[in-house]
């Protein structure tokens, strides 16, 4: 099945290979031919389509635009700016670093969840083994849930599968903003520890894209739109018009962000201070580096929260089961000691 969107890792690899090749003076058509051998079928087909267009003198950005939504909007815009300024290789190599940074944050978060995930799987296996043993030795249902033997294990796993599907569906609905559910993001940000960490990671992604776009020569309005797009949140994307109107009205970058009524006061203040220290591109670049460090700490915070939830949940379930078993055994002894 074809992927509708170019994966982040694929975009990073393409930008690095293509940027390096252009810097070395390699032939454009030869590089596109080579790119046609990378990735899944959708990516290879897109690259060959671009090569055919390039043979007839069409710009890369124009042929990539026709392949939407496969190529990320940021990649298309950066290539368009690079073609217009004659700095295409620089734009691609900078974008490769940007994608690499996003991948590093994602991988750090996923790897930090590995141990909690192992704990959860072990807990499920322990409970499953106990249920199976009760059936093998014709033991009484000590858990009181009617789950014994192989059939009990299969029922337990089916319940867990349905629960996982429901959680997955909820995450999918949130990411796709089904029913405007992302309007609840401000409420998520109010959750202690979890909320501020989530917001910091989003602001870091916004800053990196904004800095990259401004440095490449994009105008502030287009840069803000791309930065909002990079958050992958319809909640953030929805305020682009407010920022655009503010800039057209003569506001500075910080004023435009303030007009969205979306960014925290602390962030707006840091943008204002950064603007006083240099050009927009330089100031936002410094702010992006600062939020990069904050994002790394925020990832650690989120993984710690996830670890704590999994650990407490696992311990809670095990303690509950132990108490159920103890009460079952205690009840059996009590009945046995009753006078006949």
GROMACS .gro file of C-alpha atoms in nm:
model
  340
    1UNK     CA    1   0.000   0.000   0.000
    2UNK     CA    2   0.134   0.345  -0.093
    3UNK     CA    3   0.215   0.589   0.185
    4UNK     CA    4   0.034   0.922   0.148
    5UNK     CA    5   0.313   1.118   0.316
    6UNK     CA    6   0.690   1.106   0.291
    7UNK     CA    7   0.830   0.976   0.618
    8UNK     CA    8   1.046   1.204   0.827
    9UNK     CA    9   1.348   0.974   0.800
   10UNK     CA   10   1.305   0.957   0.421
   11UNK     CA   11   1.283   1.336   0.395
   12UNK     CA   12   1.598   1.375   0.605
   13UNK     CA   13   1.790   1.125   0.392
   14UNK     CA   14   1.673   1.283   0.066
   15UNK     CA   15   1.771   1.634   0.177
   16UNK     CA   16   2.116   1.521   0.290
   17UNK     CA   17   2.193   1.316  -0.021
   18UNK     CA   18   2.058   1.575  -0.261
   19UNK     CA   19   2.218   1.869  -0.083
   20UNK     CA   20   2.555   1.694  -0.069
   21UNK     CA   21   2.530   1.598  -0.436
   22UNK     CA   22   2.446   1.952  -0.547
   23UNK     CA   23   2.729   2.092  -0.338
   24UNK     CA   24   2.968   1.852  -0.512
   25UNK     CA   25   2.836   1.953  -0.855
   26UNK     CA   26   2.664   1.624  -0.939
   27UNK     CA   27   2.422   1.603  -1.231
   28UNK     CA   28   2.062   1.672  -1.130
   29UNK     CA   29   1.904   1.405  -1.349
   30UNK     CA   30   2.156   1.144  -1.235
   31UNK     CA   31   2.076   1.221  -0.871
   32UNK     CA   32   1.702   1.195  -0.933
   33UNK     CA   33   1.757   0.864  -1.110
   34UNK     CA   34   1.950   0.742  -0.807
   35UNK     CA   35   1.678   0.868  -0.569
   36UNK     CA   36   1.430   0.659  -0.767
   37UNK     CA   37   1.589   0.351  -0.613
   38UNK     CA   38   1.527   0.456  -0.250
   39UNK     CA   39   1.227   0.399  -0.028
   40UNK     CA   40   0.879   0.251  -0.079
   41UNK     CA   41   0.702   0.237  -0.418
   42UNK     CA   42   0.525   0.574  -0.366
   43UNK     CA   43   0.855   0.750  -0.303
   44UNK     CA   44   1.029   0.589  -0.598
   45UNK     CA   45   0.740   0.676  -0.829
   46UNK     CA   46   0.743   1.038  -0.709
   47UNK     CA   47   1.116   1.070  -0.772
   48UNK     CA   48   1.089   0.929  -1.122
   49UNK     CA   49   0.800   1.165  -1.196
   50UNK     CA   50   1.013   1.458  -1.082
   51UNK     CA   51   1.300   1.337  -1.298
   52UNK     CA   52   1.078   1.331  -1.606
   53UNK     CA   53   0.963   1.685  -1.531
   54UNK     CA   54   1.321   1.802  -1.477
   55UNK     CA   55   1.419   1.662  -1.819
   56UNK     CA   56   1.176   1.914  -1.970
   57UNK     CA   57   1.318   2.202  -1.767
   58UNK     CA   58   1.056   2.216  -1.492
   59UNK     CA   59   1.164   2.337  -1.147
   60UNK     CA   60   1.185   2.080  -0.867
   61UNK     CA   61   0.949   2.277  -0.645
   62UNK     CA   62   0.680   2.285  -0.917
   63UNK     CA   63   0.695   1.912  -0.987
   64UNK     CA   64   0.699   1.834  -0.614
   65UNK     CA   65   0.394   2.054  -0.566
   66UNK     CA   66   0.200   1.830  -0.805
   67UNK     CA   67   0.287   1.529  -0.589
   68UNK     CA   68   0.113   1.671  -0.282
   69UNK     CA   69   0.041   1.559  -0.019
   70UNK     CA   70   0.341   1.326  -0.045
   71UNK     CA   71   0.615   1.586  -0.007
   72UNK     CA   72   0.606   1.797   0.314
   73UNK     CA   73   0.506   2.163   0.257
   74UNK     CA   74   0.826   2.279   0.429
   75UNK     CA   75   1.042   2.077   0.188
   76UNK     CA   76   0.863   2.223  -0.117
   77UNK     CA   77   0.889   2.579   0.016
   78UNK     CA   78   1.257   2.546   0.104
   79UNK     CA   79   1.338   2.407  -0.241
   80UNK     CA   80   1.143   2.691  -0.403
   81UNK     CA   81   1.341   2.949  -0.202
   82UNK     CA   82   1.667   2.769  -0.275
   83UNK     CA   83   1.595   2.770  -0.647
   84UNK     CA   84   1.509   3.141  -0.640
   85UNK     CA   85   1.819   3.243  -0.443
   86UNK     CA   86   2.067   3.000  -0.599
   87UNK     CA   87   2.133   2.841  -0.258
   88UNK     CA   88   1.945   2.516  -0.305
   89UNK     CA   89   2.222   2.297  -0.161
   90UNK     CA   90   2.242   2.511   0.154
   91UNK     CA   91   1.865   2.503   0.199
   92UNK     CA   92   1.857   2.123   0.163
   93UNK     CA   93   2.146   2.061   0.401
   94UNK     CA   94   1.989   2.293   0.662
   95UNK     CA   95   1.659   2.113   0.621
   96UNK     CA   96   1.834   1.777   0.662
   97UNK     CA   97   1.965   1.895   1.000
   98UNK     CA   98   1.618   2.013   1.095
   99UNK     CA   99   1.461   1.676   1.013
  100UNK     CA  100   1.747   1.500   1.191
  101UNK     CA  101   1.675   1.704   1.502
  102UNK     CA  102   1.306   1.609   1.493
  103UNK     CA  103   1.393   1.243   1.445
  104UNK     CA  104   1.632   1.252   1.742
  105UNK     CA  105   1.360   1.387   1.971
  106UNK     CA  106   1.112   1.126   1.850
  107UNK     CA  107   1.359   0.839   1.889
  108UNK     CA  108   1.458   0.956   2.235
  109UNK     CA  109   1.096   0.953   2.345
  110UNK     CA  110   1.024   0.612   2.193
  111UNK     CA  111   1.338   0.456   2.341
  112UNK     CA  112   1.255   0.599   2.683
  113UNK     CA  113   0.923   0.412   2.671
  114UNK     CA  114   1.092   0.078   2.604
  115UNK     CA  115   1.138  -0.021   2.970
  116UNK     CA  116   0.783   0.076   3.079
  117UNK     CA  117   0.654  -0.123   2.781
  118UNK     CA  118   0.858  -0.428   2.888
  119UNK     CA  119   0.722  -0.396   3.241
  120UNK     CA  120   0.366  -0.388   3.113
  121UNK     CA  121   0.418  -0.693   2.888
  122UNK     CA  122   0.578  -0.888   3.175
  123UNK     CA  123   0.284  -0.803   3.402
  124UNK     CA  124   0.036  -0.929   3.140
  125UNK     CA  125   0.239  -1.249   3.093
  126UNK     CA  126   0.251  -1.313   3.469
  127UNK     CA  127  -0.126  -1.273   3.502
  128UNK     CA  128  -0.182  -1.486   3.190
  129UNK     CA  129   0.043  -1.761   3.328
  130UNK     CA  130  -0.145  -1.763   3.659
  131UNK     CA  131  -0.481  -1.786   3.480
  132UNK     CA  132  -0.354  -2.072   3.263
  133UNK     CA  133  -0.215  -2.263   3.565
  134UNK     CA  134  -0.549  -2.237   3.745
  135UNK     CA  135  -0.709  -2.418   3.454
  136UNK     CA  136  -0.436  -2.682   3.423
  137UNK     CA  137  -0.457  -2.781   3.790
  138UNK     CA  138  -0.836  -2.747   3.817
  139UNK     CA  139  -0.797  -2.475   4.080
  140UNK     CA  140  -1.083  -2.257   4.193
  141UNK     CA  141  -1.119  -1.917   4.027
  142UNK     CA  142  -0.913  -1.724   4.280
  143UNK     CA  143  -0.936  -1.399   4.083
  144UNK     CA  144  -1.315  -1.404   4.074
  145UNK     CA  145  -1.335  -1.292   3.710
  146UNK     CA  146  -1.432  -1.625   3.556
  147UNK     CA  147  -1.099  -1.649   3.376
  148UNK     CA  148  -0.926  -1.985   3.403
  149UNK     CA  149  -0.725  -2.204   3.167
  150UNK     CA  150  -0.649  -2.140   2.802
  151UNK     CA  151  -0.993  -1.992   2.733
  152UNK     CA  152  -0.943  -1.748   3.020
  153UNK     CA  153  -0.609  -1.634   2.880
  154UNK     CA  154  -0.763  -1.582   2.537
  155UNK     CA  155  -1.047  -1.380   2.691
  156UNK     CA  156  -0.798  -1.165   2.883
  157UNK     CA  157  -0.597  -1.099   2.568
  158UNK     CA  158  -0.912  -1.014   2.373
  159UNK     CA  159  -1.011  -0.760   2.641
  160UNK     CA  160  -0.663  -0.607   2.627
  161UNK     CA  161  -0.675  -0.601   2.246
  162UNK     CA  162  -1.007  -0.415   2.248
  163UNK     CA  163  -0.873  -0.170   2.507
  164UNK     CA  164  -0.562  -0.110   2.294
  165UNK     CA  165  -0.779  -0.050   1.988
  166UNK     CA  166  -0.988   0.205   2.180
  167UNK     CA  167  -0.676   0.390   2.298
  168UNK     CA  168  -0.532   0.380   1.946
  169UNK     CA  169  -0.859   0.510   1.801
  170UNK     CA  170  -0.861   0.794   2.055
  171UNK     CA  171  -0.504   0.891   1.961
  172UNK     CA  172  -0.588   0.870   1.590
  173UNK     CA  173  -0.896   1.087   1.639
  174UNK     CA  174  -0.692   1.345   1.830
  175UNK     CA  175  -0.415   1.356   1.567
  176UNK     CA  176  -0.676   1.395   1.288
  177UNK     CA  177  -0.872   1.651   1.494
  178UNK     CA  178  -1.194   1.453   1.458
  179UNK     CA  179  -1.484   1.666   1.577
  180UNK     CA  180  -1.245   1.951   1.663
  181UNK     CA  181  -1.106   1.757   1.959
  182UNK     CA  182  -0.777   1.948   1.939
  183UNK     CA  183  -0.958   2.249   2.079
  184UNK     CA  184  -0.906   2.072   2.412
  185UNK     CA  185  -0.528   2.126   2.386
  186UNK     CA  186  -0.537   2.422   2.630
  187UNK     CA  187  -0.689   2.187   2.887
  188UNK     CA  188  -0.407   1.936   2.828
  189UNK     CA  189  -0.153   2.212   2.886
  190UNK     CA  190  -0.310   2.273   3.229
  191UNK     CA  191  -0.226   1.921   3.347
  192UNK     CA  192   0.069   1.952   3.590
  193UNK     CA  193   0.407   1.827   3.458
  194UNK     CA  194   0.256   1.663   3.148
  195UNK     CA  195   0.099   1.976   2.998
  196UNK     CA  196   0.400   2.211   3.012
  197UNK     CA  197   0.630   1.937   2.876
  198UNK     CA  198   0.397   1.875   2.580
  199UNK     CA  199   0.373   2.246   2.508
  200UNK     CA  200   0.752   2.289   2.521
  201UNK     CA  201   0.806   2.016   2.261
  202UNK     CA  202   0.550   2.179   2.029
  203UNK     CA  203   0.710   2.523   2.072
  204UNK     CA  204   1.053   2.376   2.000
  205UNK     CA  205   0.931   2.234   1.669
  206UNK     CA  206   0.767   2.568   1.586
  207UNK     CA  207   1.088   2.761   1.661
  208UNK     CA  208   1.312   2.534   1.455
  209UNK     CA  209   1.090   2.560   1.148
  210UNK     CA  210   1.045   2.936   1.186
  211UNK     CA  211   1.421   2.988   1.221
  212UNK     CA  212   1.496   2.768   0.921
  213UNK     CA  213   1.238   2.943   0.702
  214UNK     CA  214   1.353   3.295   0.792
  215UNK     CA  215   1.719   3.203   0.740
  216UNK     CA  216   1.637   3.065   0.395
  217UNK     CA  217   1.487   3.399   0.294
  218UNK     CA  218   1.115   3.330   0.325
  219UNK     CA  219   0.897   3.624   0.424
  220UNK     CA  220   0.768   3.628   0.785
  221UNK     CA  221   0.409   3.547   0.686
  222UNK     CA  222   0.498   3.234   0.490
  223UNK     CA  223   0.752   3.138   0.759
  224UNK     CA  224   0.486   3.153   1.031
  225UNK     CA  225   0.245   2.945   0.823
  226UNK     CA  226   0.512   2.678   0.770
  227UNK     CA  227   0.609   2.682   1.139
  228UNK     CA  228   0.245   2.635   1.238
  229UNK     CA  229   0.218   2.354   0.982
  230UNK     CA  230   0.519   2.179   1.135
  231UNK     CA  231   0.341   2.139   1.470
  232UNK     CA  232   0.111   1.880   1.304
  233UNK     CA  233  -0.175   2.033   1.501
  234UNK     CA  234  -0.490   2.180   1.347
  235UNK     CA  235  -0.524   2.383   1.666
  236UNK     CA  236  -0.203   2.570   1.585
  237UNK     CA  237  -0.261   2.581   1.208
  238UNK     CA  238  -0.593   2.758   1.261
  239UNK     CA  239  -0.433   3.086   1.380
  240UNK     CA  240  -0.221   3.158   1.071
  241UNK     CA  241  -0.465   3.423   0.943
  242UNK     CA  242  -0.446   3.621   1.269
  243UNK     CA  243  -0.065   3.630   1.248
  244UNK     CA  244  -0.078   3.731   0.882
  245UNK     CA  245  -0.321   4.018   0.951
  246UNK     CA  246  -0.101   4.142   1.235
  247UNK     CA  247   0.213   4.152   1.018
  248UNK     CA  248   0.028   4.322   0.732
  249UNK     CA  249  -0.088   4.576   0.990
  250UNK     CA  250   0.272   4.660   1.079
  251UNK     CA  251   0.328   4.437   1.383
  252UNK     CA  252   0.661   4.273   1.458
  253UNK     CA  253   0.708   3.896   1.472
  254UNK     CA  254   0.637   3.888   1.844
  255UNK     CA  255   0.331   4.107   1.790
  256UNK     CA  256   0.203   3.867   1.525
  257UNK     CA  257   0.245   3.570   1.757
  258UNK     CA  258   0.074   3.760   2.038
  259UNK     CA  259  -0.220   3.835   1.808
  260UNK     CA  260  -0.289   3.462   1.777
  261UNK     CA  261  -0.362   3.445   2.152
  262UNK     CA  262  -0.214   3.097   2.133
  263UNK     CA  263   0.142   3.126   2.260
  264UNK     CA  264   0.224   3.163   2.633
  265UNK     CA  265   0.336   3.502   2.763
  266UNK     CA  266   0.680   3.367   2.853
  267UNK     CA  267   0.737   3.257   2.494
  268UNK     CA  268   0.621   3.593   2.352
  269UNK     CA  269   0.856   3.774   2.592
  270UNK     CA  270   1.150   3.559   2.482
  271UNK     CA  271   1.071   3.638   2.117
  272UNK     CA  272   1.056   4.011   2.196
  273UNK     CA  273   1.392   3.994   2.372
  274UNK     CA  274   1.541   3.794   2.085
  275UNK     CA  275   1.418   4.049   1.831
  276UNK     CA  276   1.605   4.323   2.015
  277UNK     CA  277   1.929   4.126   1.991
  278UNK     CA  278   1.954   4.087   1.612
  279UNK     CA  279   1.772   4.007   1.292
  280UNK     CA  280   1.463   3.789   1.296
  281UNK     CA  281   1.649   3.485   1.159
  282UNK     CA  282   1.938   3.516   1.405
  283UNK     CA  283   1.715   3.586   1.706
  284UNK     CA  284   1.475   3.300   1.636
  285UNK     CA  285   1.771   3.068   1.574
  286UNK     CA  286   1.901   3.142   1.926
  287UNK     CA  287   1.553   3.091   2.067
  288UNK     CA  288   1.522   2.762   1.875
  289UNK     CA  289   1.845   2.635   2.030
  290UNK     CA  290   1.720   2.732   2.375
  291UNK     CA  291   1.390   2.552   2.323
  292UNK     CA  292   1.576   2.256   2.180
  293UNK     CA  293   1.739   2.204   2.519
  294UNK     CA  294   1.407   2.253   2.692
  295UNK     CA  295   1.245   2.002   2.456
  296UNK     CA  296   1.507   1.740   2.539
  297UNK     CA  297   1.431   1.783   2.908
  298UNK     CA  298   1.058   1.779   2.831
  299UNK     CA  299   1.094   1.445   2.650
  300UNK     CA  300   1.261   1.308   2.962
  301UNK     CA  301   0.974   1.445   3.170
  302UNK     CA  302   0.708   1.285   2.949
  303UNK     CA  303   0.889   0.952   2.948
  304UNK     CA  304   0.915   0.975   3.327
  305UNK     CA  305   0.542   1.040   3.352
  306UNK     CA  306   0.471   0.745   3.120
  307UNK     CA  307   0.705   0.524   3.321
  308UNK     CA  308   0.535   0.625   3.645
  309UNK     CA  309   0.186   0.560   3.506
  310UNK     CA  310   0.284   0.216   3.372
  311UNK     CA  311   0.468   0.125   3.692
  312UNK     CA  312   0.186   0.239   3.921
  313UNK     CA  313  -0.072   0.068   3.701
  314UNK     CA  314   0.126  -0.256   3.695
  315UNK     CA  315   0.185  -0.253   4.069
  316UNK     CA  316  -0.178  -0.164   4.133
  317UNK     CA  317  -0.304  -0.456   3.925
  318UNK     CA  318  -0.060  -0.702   4.084
  319UNK     CA  319  -0.146  -0.586   4.438
  320UNK     CA  320  -0.517  -0.609   4.357
  321UNK     CA  321  -0.474  -0.965   4.226
  322UNK     CA  322  -0.268  -1.068   4.529
  323UNK     CA  323  -0.536  -0.934   4.762
  324UNK     CA  324  -0.806  -1.116   4.564
  325UNK     CA  325  -0.613  -1.441   4.589
  326UNK     CA  326  -0.551  -1.387   4.961
  327UNK     CA  327  -0.921  -1.316   5.021
  328UNK     CA  328  -1.019  -1.624   4.818
  329UNK     CA  329  -0.783  -1.848   5.015
  330UNK     CA  330  -0.889  -1.687   5.343
  331UNK     CA  331  -1.254  -1.744   5.259
  332UNK     CA  332  -1.187  -2.111   5.178
  333UNK     CA  333  -1.010  -2.164   5.513
  334UNK     CA  334  -1.292  -1.985   5.693
  335UNK     CA  335  -1.552  -2.210   5.536
  336UNK     CA  336  -1.346  -2.519   5.619
  337UNK     CA  337  -1.326  -2.422   5.987
  338UNK     CA  338  -1.699  -2.372   6.020
  339UNK     CA  339  -1.866  -2.640   6.241
  340UNK     CA  340  -2.054  -2.905   6.048
   0.00000   0.00000   0.00000
